[in-house]
Amino acid sequence: MRSKIIFVNSFKGGAGKTTLSLMHCITGLFSSSVYENVIYMDLDILGTATSYLFEDGRLPVEKCFDRTGKPVKIALTVKDKDKDKDVTKHLYVAYLDPGFKTGDFSGEEQYVHHKVLNEELLRHQVLRFIETQMKTEIPILIVLDCAPGFSGLEQELLKTCYERAKVWDTEIEENYVMTLDGAHIRKSLSCLKSSRVSYIIGPRERTIHFVLLDLQNYGGYVNNVEKGKLSEDRKKMADRITAELEGLDISVYWCEYAEEIALKNTYTREEKVENQVDCYRMTGRNYILLS
């Protein structure tokens, strides 16, 4: 089995992009025997995942990827119910200093604020790191949690990874996360079809997954939607999405509402992923291929 690089993105914040990224990582670690190493790269300056993953102070600024060029090795433990024992595996986490992408440089005689330059430096640093991983003989899963909006940084990274995929013998996959809000879906489709995106990435073979992430249990809680009715309309939504993106090879997935995640990540509770690893496993029940 080859290594794999997954780009996870969304065209608005708060859509569940980080949740899906962590689901890929946890599944790669605990529900797959394919990958020797799983690496999570948080390219979002908000660094939401670090607050989900670890207690305060566990990921100090001096160990940020943009300073060291290395990920941090973190132990995650889950209970093996069949063998009645704990199983511990390691996730490699690369996270950014929030000040890095805002473009703050200081020198002895000058102070420069240059976001574009910083992004270019970061892109080369990320590519060097990925290339080093791809030169190893063991299969590796790298999940890139991108900043919302599919910026030029992420587009250029994706373009280069596609160009080098054959040399690396690596599978590239794009995930675009959408809530069930109609305006969000239309915006996502419009952005992906835009000439700018098409120009940067190019008309090459791409593996694109659209993930409809039910963060709020629409089928159960929205008053004007009859319970169960939304399930019947899933295929219609998937068909409309693929029709809008005619010419691109699209797969549409439905990610079920997970009450455990919704409750445990509320502001008053905020339990960490390290204590609820099982909630983030992808299964045939909570991650369904629609089209």
Short mmCIF file of C-alpha atoms in Angstrom, two decimals, residues 26 29-30 74-80 85-90 273-278 281:
data_model
loop_
_atom_site.label_atom_id
_atom_site.label_comp_id
_atom_site.label_asym_id
_atom_site.label_seq_id
_atom_site.Cartn_x
_atom_site.Cartn_y
_atom_site.Cartn_z
CA ILE A 26 -7.51 8.53 14.40
CA LEU A 29 -3.85 5.12 13.62
CA PHE A 30 -6.31 2.74 15.22
CA ILE A 74 2.11 12.54 21.00
CA ALA A 75 0.79 9.35 22.60
CA LEU A 76 -2.91 8.52 22.24
CA THR A 77 -4.48 5.62 24.09
CA VAL A 78 -7.65 3.64 23.42
CA LYS A 79 -9.22 0.68 25.19
CA ASP A 80 -9.10 -2.58 23.23
CA LYS A 85 -6.23 -3.72 27.61
CA ASP A 86 -5.08 -0.25 26.61
CA VAL A 87 -3.50 0.29 23.19
CA THR A 88 -1.20 3.28 22.78
CA LYS A 89 -0.12 4.69 19.43
CA HIS A 90 1.65 7.86 18.43
CA VAL A 273 -9.40 14.00 21.95
CA GLU A 274 -6.85 12.00 23.90
CA ASN A 275 -9.69 11.00 26.25
CA GLN A 276 -12.26 10.23 23.54
CA VAL A 277 -10.31 8.63 20.71
CA ASP A 278 -13.13 6.27 19.77
CA ARG A 281 -13.20 6.67 14.22
#
